[in-house]
Every structure is written in structure tokens, then in C-alpha cells.
mmCIF file of C-alpha atoms in Angstrom:
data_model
loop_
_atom_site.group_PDB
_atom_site.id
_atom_site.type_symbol
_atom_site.label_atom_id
_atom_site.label_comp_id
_atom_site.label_asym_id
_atom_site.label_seq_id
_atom_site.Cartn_x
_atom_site.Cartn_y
_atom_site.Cartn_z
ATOM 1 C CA UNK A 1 48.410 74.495 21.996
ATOM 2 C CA UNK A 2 47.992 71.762 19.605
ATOM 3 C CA UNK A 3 44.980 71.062 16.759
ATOM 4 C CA UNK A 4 43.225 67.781 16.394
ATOM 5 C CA UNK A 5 40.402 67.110 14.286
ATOM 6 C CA UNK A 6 39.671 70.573 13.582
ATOM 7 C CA UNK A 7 39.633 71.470 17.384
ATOM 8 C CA UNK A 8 42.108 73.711 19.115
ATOM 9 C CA UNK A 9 43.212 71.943 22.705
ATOM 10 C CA UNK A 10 45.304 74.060 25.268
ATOM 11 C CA UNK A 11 46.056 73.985 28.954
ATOM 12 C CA UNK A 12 44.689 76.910 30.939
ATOM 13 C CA UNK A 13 47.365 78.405 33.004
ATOM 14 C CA UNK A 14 45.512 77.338 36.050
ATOM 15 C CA UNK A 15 46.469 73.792 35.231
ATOM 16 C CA UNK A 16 49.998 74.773 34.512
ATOM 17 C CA UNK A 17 49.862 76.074 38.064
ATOM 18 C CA UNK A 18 48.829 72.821 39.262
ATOM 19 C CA UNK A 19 51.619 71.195 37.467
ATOM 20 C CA UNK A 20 54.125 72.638 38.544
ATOM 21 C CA UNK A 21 52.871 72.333 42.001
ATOM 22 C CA UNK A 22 52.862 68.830 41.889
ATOM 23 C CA UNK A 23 56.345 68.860 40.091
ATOM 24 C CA UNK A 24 57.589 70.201 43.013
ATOM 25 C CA UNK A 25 56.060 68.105 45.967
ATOM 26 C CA UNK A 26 57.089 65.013 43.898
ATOM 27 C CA UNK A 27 53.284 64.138 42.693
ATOM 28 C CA UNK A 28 53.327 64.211 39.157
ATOM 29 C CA UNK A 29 52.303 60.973 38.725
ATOM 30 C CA UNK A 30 49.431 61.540 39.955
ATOM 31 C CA UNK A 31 49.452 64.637 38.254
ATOM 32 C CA UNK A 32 49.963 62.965 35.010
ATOM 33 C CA UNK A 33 46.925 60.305 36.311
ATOM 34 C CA UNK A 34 44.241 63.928 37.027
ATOM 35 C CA UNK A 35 45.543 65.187 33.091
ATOM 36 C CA UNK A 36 44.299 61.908 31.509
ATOM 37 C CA UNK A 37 41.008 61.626 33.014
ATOM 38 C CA UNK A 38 40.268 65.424 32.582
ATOM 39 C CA UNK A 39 41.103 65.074 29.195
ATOM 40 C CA UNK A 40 38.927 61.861 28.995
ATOM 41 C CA UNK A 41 35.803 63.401 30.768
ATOM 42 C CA UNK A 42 36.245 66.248 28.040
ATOM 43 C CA UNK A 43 36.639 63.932 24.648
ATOM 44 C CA UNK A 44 33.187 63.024 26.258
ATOM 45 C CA UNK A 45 31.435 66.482 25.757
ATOM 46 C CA UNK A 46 33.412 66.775 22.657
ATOM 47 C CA UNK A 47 32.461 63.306 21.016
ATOM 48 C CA UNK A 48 28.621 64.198 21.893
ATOM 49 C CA UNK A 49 28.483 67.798 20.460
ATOM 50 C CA UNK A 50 30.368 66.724 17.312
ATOM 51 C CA UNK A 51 27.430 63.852 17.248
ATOM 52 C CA UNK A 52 24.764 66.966 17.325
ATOM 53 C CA UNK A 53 26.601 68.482 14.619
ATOM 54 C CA UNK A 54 27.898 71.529 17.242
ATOM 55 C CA UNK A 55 31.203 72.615 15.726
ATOM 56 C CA UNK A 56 33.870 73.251 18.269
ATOM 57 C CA UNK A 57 36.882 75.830 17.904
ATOM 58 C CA UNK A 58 38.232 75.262 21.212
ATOM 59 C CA UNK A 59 38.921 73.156 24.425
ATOM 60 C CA UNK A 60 40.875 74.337 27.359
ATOM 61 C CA UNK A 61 41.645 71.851 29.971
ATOM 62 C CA UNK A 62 41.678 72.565 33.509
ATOM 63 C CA UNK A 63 42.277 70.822 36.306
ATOM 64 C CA UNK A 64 38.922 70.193 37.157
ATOM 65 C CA UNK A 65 37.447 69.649 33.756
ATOM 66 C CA UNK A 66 37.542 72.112 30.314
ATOM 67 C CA UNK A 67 36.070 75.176 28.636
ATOM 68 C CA UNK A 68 34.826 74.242 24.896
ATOM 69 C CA UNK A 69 34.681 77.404 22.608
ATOM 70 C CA UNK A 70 31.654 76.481 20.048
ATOM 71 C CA UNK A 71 30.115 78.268 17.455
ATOM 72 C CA UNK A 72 26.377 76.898 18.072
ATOM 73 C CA UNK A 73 26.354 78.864 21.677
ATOM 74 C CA UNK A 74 23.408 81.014 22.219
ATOM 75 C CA UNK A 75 21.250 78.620 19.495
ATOM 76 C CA UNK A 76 21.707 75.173 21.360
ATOM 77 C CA UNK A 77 18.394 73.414 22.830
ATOM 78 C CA UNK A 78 18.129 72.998 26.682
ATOM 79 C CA UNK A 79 18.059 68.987 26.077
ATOM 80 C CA UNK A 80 21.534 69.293 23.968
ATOM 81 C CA UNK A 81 23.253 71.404 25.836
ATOM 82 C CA UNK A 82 22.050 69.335 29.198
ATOM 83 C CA UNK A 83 23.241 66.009 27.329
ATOM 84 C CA UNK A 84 26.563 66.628 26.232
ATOM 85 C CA UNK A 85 26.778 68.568 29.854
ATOM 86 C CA UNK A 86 26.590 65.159 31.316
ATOM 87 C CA UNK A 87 28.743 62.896 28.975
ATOM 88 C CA UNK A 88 31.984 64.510 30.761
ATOM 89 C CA UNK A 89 30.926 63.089 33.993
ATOM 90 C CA UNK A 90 29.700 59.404 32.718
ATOM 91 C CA UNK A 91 33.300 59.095 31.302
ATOM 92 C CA UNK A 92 34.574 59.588 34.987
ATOM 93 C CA UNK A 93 31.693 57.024 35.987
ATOM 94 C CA UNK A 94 33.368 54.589 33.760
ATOM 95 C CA UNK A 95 36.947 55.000 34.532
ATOM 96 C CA UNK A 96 36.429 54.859 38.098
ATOM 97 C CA UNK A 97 34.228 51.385 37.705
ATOM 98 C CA UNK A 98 37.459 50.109 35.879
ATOM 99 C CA UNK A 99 40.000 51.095 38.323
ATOM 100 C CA UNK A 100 37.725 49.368 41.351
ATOM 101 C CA UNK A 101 37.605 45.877 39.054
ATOM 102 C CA UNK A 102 40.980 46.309 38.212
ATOM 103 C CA UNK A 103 42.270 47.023 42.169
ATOM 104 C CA UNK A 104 39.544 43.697 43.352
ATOM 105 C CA UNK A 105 41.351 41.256 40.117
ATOM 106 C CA UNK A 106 44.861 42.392 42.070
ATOM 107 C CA UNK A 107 46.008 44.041 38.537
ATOM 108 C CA UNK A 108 46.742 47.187 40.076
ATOM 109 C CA UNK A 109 47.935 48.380 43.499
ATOM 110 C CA UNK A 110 45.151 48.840 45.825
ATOM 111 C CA UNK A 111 45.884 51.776 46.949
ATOM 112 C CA UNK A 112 46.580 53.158 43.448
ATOM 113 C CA UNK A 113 43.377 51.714 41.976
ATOM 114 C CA UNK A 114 41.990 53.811 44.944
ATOM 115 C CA UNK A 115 43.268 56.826 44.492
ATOM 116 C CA UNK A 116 42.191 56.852 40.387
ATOM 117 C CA UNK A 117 38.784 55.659 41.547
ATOM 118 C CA UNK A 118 38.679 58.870 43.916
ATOM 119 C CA UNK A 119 39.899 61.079 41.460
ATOM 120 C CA UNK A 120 37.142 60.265 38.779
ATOM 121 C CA UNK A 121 34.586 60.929 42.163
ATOM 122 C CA UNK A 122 35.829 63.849 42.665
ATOM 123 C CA UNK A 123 36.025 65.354 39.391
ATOM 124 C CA UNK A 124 32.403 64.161 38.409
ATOM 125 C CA UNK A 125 30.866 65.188 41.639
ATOM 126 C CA UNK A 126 33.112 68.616 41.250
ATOM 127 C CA UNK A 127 31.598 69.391 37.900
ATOM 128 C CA UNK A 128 28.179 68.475 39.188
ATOM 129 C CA UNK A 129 28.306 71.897 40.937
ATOM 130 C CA UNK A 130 25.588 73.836 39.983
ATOM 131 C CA UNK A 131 27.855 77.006 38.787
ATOM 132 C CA UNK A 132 28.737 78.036 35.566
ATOM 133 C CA UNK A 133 31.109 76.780 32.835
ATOM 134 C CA UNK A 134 30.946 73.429 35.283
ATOM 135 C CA UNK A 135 28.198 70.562 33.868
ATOM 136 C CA UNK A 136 26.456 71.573 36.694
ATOM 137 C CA UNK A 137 26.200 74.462 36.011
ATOM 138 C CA UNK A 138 25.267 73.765 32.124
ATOM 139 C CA UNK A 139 22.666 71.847 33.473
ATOM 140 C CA UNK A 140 21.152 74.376 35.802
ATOM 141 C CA UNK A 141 20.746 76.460 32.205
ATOM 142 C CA UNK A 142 18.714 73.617 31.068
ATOM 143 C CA UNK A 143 16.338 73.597 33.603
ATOM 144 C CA UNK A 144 15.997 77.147 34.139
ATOM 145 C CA UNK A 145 15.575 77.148 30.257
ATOM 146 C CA UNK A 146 11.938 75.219 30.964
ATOM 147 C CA UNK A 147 11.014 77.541 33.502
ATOM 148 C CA UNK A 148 11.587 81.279 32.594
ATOM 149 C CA UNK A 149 12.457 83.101 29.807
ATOM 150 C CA UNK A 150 15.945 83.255 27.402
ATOM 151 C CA UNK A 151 17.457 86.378 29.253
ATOM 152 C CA UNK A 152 15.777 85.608 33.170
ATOM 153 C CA UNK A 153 17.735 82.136 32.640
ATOM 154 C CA UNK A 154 21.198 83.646 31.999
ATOM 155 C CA UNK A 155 20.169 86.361 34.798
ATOM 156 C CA UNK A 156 18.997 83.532 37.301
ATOM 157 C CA UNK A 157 22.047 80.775 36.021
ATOM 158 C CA UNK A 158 24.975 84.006 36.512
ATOM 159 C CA UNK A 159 23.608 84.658 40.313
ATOM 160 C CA UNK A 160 23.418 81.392 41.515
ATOM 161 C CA UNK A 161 26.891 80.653 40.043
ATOM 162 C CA UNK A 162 28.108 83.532 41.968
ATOM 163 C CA UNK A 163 26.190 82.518 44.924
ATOM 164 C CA UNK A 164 27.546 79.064 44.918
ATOM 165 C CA UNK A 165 31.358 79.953 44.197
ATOM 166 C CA UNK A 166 31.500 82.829 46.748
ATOM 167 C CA UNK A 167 30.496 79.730 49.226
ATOM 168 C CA UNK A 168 33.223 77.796 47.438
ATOM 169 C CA UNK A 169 35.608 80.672 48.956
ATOM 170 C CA UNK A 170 33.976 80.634 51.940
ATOM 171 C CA UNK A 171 34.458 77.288 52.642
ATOM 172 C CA UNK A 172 38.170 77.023 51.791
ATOM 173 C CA UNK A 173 38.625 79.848 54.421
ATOM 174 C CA UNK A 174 36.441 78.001 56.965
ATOM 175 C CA UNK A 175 39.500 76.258 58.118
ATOM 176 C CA UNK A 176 41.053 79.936 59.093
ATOM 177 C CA UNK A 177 38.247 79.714 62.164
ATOM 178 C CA UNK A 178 39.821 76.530 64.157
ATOM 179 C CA UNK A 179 43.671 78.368 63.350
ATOM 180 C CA UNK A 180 44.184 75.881 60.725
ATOM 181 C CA UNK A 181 45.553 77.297 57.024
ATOM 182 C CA UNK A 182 42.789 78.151 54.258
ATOM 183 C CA UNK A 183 42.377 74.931 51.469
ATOM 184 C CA UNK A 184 44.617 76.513 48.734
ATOM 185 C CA UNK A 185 43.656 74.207 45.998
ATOM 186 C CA UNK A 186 39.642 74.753 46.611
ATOM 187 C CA UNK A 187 40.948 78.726 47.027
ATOM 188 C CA UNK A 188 42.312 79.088 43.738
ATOM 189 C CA UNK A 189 39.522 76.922 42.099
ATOM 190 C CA UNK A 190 36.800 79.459 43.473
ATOM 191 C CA UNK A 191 38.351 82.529 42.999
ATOM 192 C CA UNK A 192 38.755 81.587 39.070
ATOM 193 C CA UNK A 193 35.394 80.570 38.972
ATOM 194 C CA UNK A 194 33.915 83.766 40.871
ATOM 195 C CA UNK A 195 36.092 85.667 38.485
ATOM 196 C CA UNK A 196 34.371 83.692 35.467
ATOM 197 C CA UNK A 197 31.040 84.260 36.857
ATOM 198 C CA UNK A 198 31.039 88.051 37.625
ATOM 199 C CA UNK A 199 32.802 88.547 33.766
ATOM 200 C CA UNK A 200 29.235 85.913 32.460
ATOM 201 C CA UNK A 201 27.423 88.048 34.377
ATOM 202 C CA UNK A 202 28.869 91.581 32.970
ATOM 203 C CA UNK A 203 28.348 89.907 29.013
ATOM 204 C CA UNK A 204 24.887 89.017 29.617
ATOM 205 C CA UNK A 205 23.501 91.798 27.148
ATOM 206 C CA UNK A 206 26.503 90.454 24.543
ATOM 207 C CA UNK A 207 25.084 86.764 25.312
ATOM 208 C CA UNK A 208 21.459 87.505 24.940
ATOM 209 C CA UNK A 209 22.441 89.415 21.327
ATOM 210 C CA UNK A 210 24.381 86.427 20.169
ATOM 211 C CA UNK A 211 20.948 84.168 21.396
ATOM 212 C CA UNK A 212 18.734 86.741 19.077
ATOM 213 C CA UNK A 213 21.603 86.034 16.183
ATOM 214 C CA UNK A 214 20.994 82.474 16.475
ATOM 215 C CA UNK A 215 17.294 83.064 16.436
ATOM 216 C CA UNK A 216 17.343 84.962 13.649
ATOM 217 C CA UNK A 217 19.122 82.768 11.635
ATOM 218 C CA UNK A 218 17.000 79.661 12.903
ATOM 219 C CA UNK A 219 13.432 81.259 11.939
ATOM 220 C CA UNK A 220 13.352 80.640 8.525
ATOM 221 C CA UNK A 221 13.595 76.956 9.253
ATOM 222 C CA UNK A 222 10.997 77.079 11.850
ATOM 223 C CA UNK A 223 8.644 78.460 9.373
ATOM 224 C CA UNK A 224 9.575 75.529 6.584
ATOM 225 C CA UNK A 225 9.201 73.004 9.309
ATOM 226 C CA UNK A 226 5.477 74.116 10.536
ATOM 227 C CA UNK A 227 6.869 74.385 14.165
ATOM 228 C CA UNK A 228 4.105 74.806 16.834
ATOM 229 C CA UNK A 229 4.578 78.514 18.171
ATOM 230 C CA UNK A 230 3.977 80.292 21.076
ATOM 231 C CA UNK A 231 2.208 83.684 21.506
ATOM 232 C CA UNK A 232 2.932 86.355 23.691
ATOM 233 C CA UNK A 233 0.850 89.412 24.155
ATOM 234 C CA UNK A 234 2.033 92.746 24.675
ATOM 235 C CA UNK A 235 1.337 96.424 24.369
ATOM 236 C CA UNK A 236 2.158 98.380 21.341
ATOM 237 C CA UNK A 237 4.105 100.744 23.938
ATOM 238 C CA UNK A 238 6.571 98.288 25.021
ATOM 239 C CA UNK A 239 10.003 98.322 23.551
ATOM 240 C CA UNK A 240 11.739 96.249 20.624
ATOM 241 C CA UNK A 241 14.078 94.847 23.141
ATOM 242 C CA UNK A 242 11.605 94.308 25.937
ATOM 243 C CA UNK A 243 9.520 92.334 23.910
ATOM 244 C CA UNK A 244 12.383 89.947 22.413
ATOM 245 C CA UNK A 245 13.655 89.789 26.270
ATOM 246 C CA UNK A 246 10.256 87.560 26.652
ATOM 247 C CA UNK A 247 11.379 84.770 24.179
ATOM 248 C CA UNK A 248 12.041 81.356 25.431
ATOM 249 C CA UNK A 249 14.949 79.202 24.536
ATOM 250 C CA UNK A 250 12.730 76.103 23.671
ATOM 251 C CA UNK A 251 9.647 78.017 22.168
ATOM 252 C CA UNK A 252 8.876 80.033 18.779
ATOM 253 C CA UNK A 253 6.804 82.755 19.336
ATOM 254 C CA UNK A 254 3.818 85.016 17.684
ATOM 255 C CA UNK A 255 3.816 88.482 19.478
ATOM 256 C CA UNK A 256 0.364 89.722 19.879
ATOM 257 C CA UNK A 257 0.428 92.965 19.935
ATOM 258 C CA UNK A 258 -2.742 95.476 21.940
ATOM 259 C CA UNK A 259 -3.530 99.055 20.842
ATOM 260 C CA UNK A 260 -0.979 99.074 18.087
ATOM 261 C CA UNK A 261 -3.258 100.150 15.899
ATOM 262 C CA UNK A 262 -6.907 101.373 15.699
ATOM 263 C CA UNK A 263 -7.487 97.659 14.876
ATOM 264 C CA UNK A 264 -6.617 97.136 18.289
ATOM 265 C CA UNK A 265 -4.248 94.285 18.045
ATOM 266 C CA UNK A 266 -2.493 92.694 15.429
ATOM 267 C CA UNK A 267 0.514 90.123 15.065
ATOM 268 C CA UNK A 268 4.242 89.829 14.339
ATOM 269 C CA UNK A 269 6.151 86.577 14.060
ATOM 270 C CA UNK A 270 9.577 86.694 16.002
ATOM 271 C CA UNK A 271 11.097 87.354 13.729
ATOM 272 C CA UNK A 272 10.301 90.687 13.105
ATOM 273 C CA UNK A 273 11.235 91.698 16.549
ATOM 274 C CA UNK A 274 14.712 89.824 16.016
ATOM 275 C CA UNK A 275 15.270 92.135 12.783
ATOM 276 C CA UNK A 276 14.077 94.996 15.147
ATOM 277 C CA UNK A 277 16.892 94.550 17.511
ATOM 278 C CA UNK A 278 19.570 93.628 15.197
ATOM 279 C CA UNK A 279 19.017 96.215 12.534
ATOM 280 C CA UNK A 280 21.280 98.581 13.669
ATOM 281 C CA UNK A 281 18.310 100.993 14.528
ATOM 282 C CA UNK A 282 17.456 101.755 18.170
ATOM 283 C CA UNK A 283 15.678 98.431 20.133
ATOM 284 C CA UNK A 284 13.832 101.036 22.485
ATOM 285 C CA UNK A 285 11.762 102.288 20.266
ATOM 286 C CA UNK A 286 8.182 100.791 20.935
ATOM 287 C CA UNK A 287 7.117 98.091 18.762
ATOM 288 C CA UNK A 288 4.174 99.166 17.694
ATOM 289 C CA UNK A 289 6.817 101.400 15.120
ATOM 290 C CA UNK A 290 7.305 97.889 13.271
ATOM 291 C CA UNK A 291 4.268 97.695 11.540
ATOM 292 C CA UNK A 292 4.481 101.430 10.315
#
């Protein structure tokens, strides 16, 4: 592990399994070749986020791509987190343009300029993969993000990721059918990320807290700024939780609020339901409780 510009950078022990693979079957400089451009494609995300202002703690490479730790997860907007999702990529859009214009000016070996334009395909079509940490996946999040709620979009983005790499193990079995032996490298790749997904998918109540964190700390700037909010209506009965469940990533929100009173309805900013689950007191209790 070694720290540059404030950022921790360290090699997942997938890669080192890789590594040593290719150590052994004599491809390391190819090996060597896969480390620079994954570390290329991920100085991309990194050189994007630090340009929102995101500030990063972490990036572990892997051999398909990285894992950034950053502090701003949970409070990031759909169109942030969806461009710096697809800066990694455009860096392997770039490097594989140069190694096709340097194979046609006869500066490199053919075959090698080849072979490092495949490589950038592959990775940037790999992390295109709609499942989660990939860009794809990142991506999906944004776009659910516009169509459903907060906690429905981590529900929605952890099954689909599990979908998706379960048919990543299926398909490096496939081969096991025609008596051929299963694709070990697409094998390993999916089982880490299946294991990744079904731990996202356990957190989801420890994401969705850290999302209400981020909220919380973000309202008081949404009410200096005059922000255009969005109301909700619900009924005094419902729970704390179950209301703040309703919020949407890219909207603030008035909660309307029926029969919480003998007024009939009245209104709480989301903030108040925020404070209401991260008080330390129970978030079942019904909301109507807040205004007493």
C-alpha cells in the first residue's frame, strides 16, 4: 500500500492472484501492460471526483478496474456519481485509439498494438456491466436514482447486480456442457463480484442510514439556497422510517402529513424526519409523534 496525494492505493489480493498467475505462464508483460491501464482507467474516476470536490480515502486496483473508498458516498448526485462512473472507461477509449495509430504508423508491433487495443475493449466494455462496484453498475444507480426512490434504488441496483453476476458464473461454467473446462478467469471474477453483491445487499439498512446522514447534514444548505422541494403525503400512522424510506436521491422533500392532528394535516420539512431516525429514539414510532 502506498499514499499519493492524500489517497491510499493498494492491490486487492485478487490482482495479486492474477499476478502471479501470469508470473508463472511467462505473461507478465502483459501483465505489467493490464496494471497500467487499470491504473489509468482509475486516475480517471479519481481526477473527476477530486474535480467535484469528493474526497477519496482509498483506491484498490483490481484486475478489471478499482474500488474507491470516499467519504461523500450516500450524499453524491445521480449526475456525479454517473460522470465520474464513466471517466474510467473514456481513459480506456483513449489508450486503445493510441495503440491502433501507433500499430498503423509501424511504431509498435502489430500484434502488440493489438493486443493493448483489446485490452482497453475489454476492460471498458467489462466495467460497462450493469453490476455493482463496476461503472456499470454505478451507472445503473443513476438511472434508477430518476426513477424510484433512495432505498427502492439500492434494493433494485443490489438484485440486478446479483442477477447479472450469478449469469457471469453461469456462463463461465457453460463450457462444462460441450466437456470443455469452466473459464477460470471469468470464474473467479464472478464469484468475487456475487460475493460483493450479496454483502451490498446485506448493508443496505447501514447504506440507507449513511444516505439520511448525508441528508441531514445537506438540509441546512438546501434551505439557504431556496431549493425547489418536493412533497410527499402520508398518514400520521405511518412510521419515522417508512416515511424517510420515500425520499429521493435528487429531490428535497415537504412531508404532508393526513389526520395528524384534529387540523387534519399539517407539514414537516425533511428534515425533521431525518432527526427522527437518527436521534437515537425508535424510527417506528408513527410520525405523527413529531409534532407532539
Amino acid at each position: 500500500m502506498i499514499k499519493c496525494g492524500g489517497i491510499r492505493w493498494s492491490i486487492h489480493p485478487l490482482f495479486i492472484i492474477v499476478m502471479l498467475a501470469s508470473a508463472v505462464t511467462g505473461y507478465f508483460a502483459e501483465l505489467l501492460t493490464l496494471f497500467i491501464l487499470v491504473l489509468v482507467h482509475e486516475l480517471g474516476h479519481v481526477v473527476v471526483a477530486k474535480g467535484f470536490g469528493w474526497t477519496i480515502r482509498e483506491v484498490k486496483l483490481l484486475p478489471f478496474g478499482g474500488v474507491a473508498e470516499v467519504d461523500e458516498a450516500g450524499g453524491i448526485t445521480a449526475k456525479e456519481d454517473a460522470i465520474v462512473a464513466i471517466a474510467g472507461p473514456l481513459q480506456n477509449v483513449w489508450m486503445g485509439a493510441l495503440a491502433w495509430g501507433l500499430g498503423v504508423a509501424g511504431i509498435w508491433d502489430e500484434a502488440w498494438a493489438q493486443y493493448v487495443g483489446q485490452a482497453n475493449l475489454m476492460i471498458a466494455l467489462f466495467n460497462l456491466l450493469p453490476i455493482y462496484p463496476l461503472d456499470g453498475g454505478k451507472l445503473l444507480q443513476a438511472l434508477l436514482s430518476y426513477m424510484m426512490n433512495y432505498y427502492r434504488m439500492l434494493i433494485w441496483s443490489a438484485r440486478l447486480s446479483l442477477l447479472f453476476s450469478a449469469m457471469m458464473l453461469l456462463g463461465a461454467l457453460f463450457p462444462l456442457i460441450g466437456g470443455e473446462g469452466i473459464q477460470l478467469n471469468l470464474f473467479i471474477v464472478g464469484t468475487f463480484l456475487l460475493v460483493s453483491n450479496w454483502t451490498y445487499h446485506r448493508n443496505i439498512p447501514y447504506l440507507f442510514y449513511r444516505f439520511l446522514t448525508h441528508r441531514s447534514n445537506q438540509a441546512e444548505d438546501v434551505s439557504e439556497q431556496g431549493k425547489t422541494v418536493s412533497p410527499i403525503i402520508v398518514n400520521g400512522k405511518q412510521s419515522v422510517l417508512s416515511v424517510a424510506k420515500l425520499f429521493n436521491r435528487e429531490r428535497y422533500h415537504l412531508v404532508y402529513v393526513i389526520g395528524a392532528s384534529s387540523t387534519g394535516l399539517q407539514v414537516l420539512p425533511e428534515g425533521r424526519i431525518v432527526d427522527g431516525c437518527l436521534s437515537g429514539l425508535n424510527p417506528h414510532r408513527a410520525v405523527s409523534e413529531l409534532f407532539s
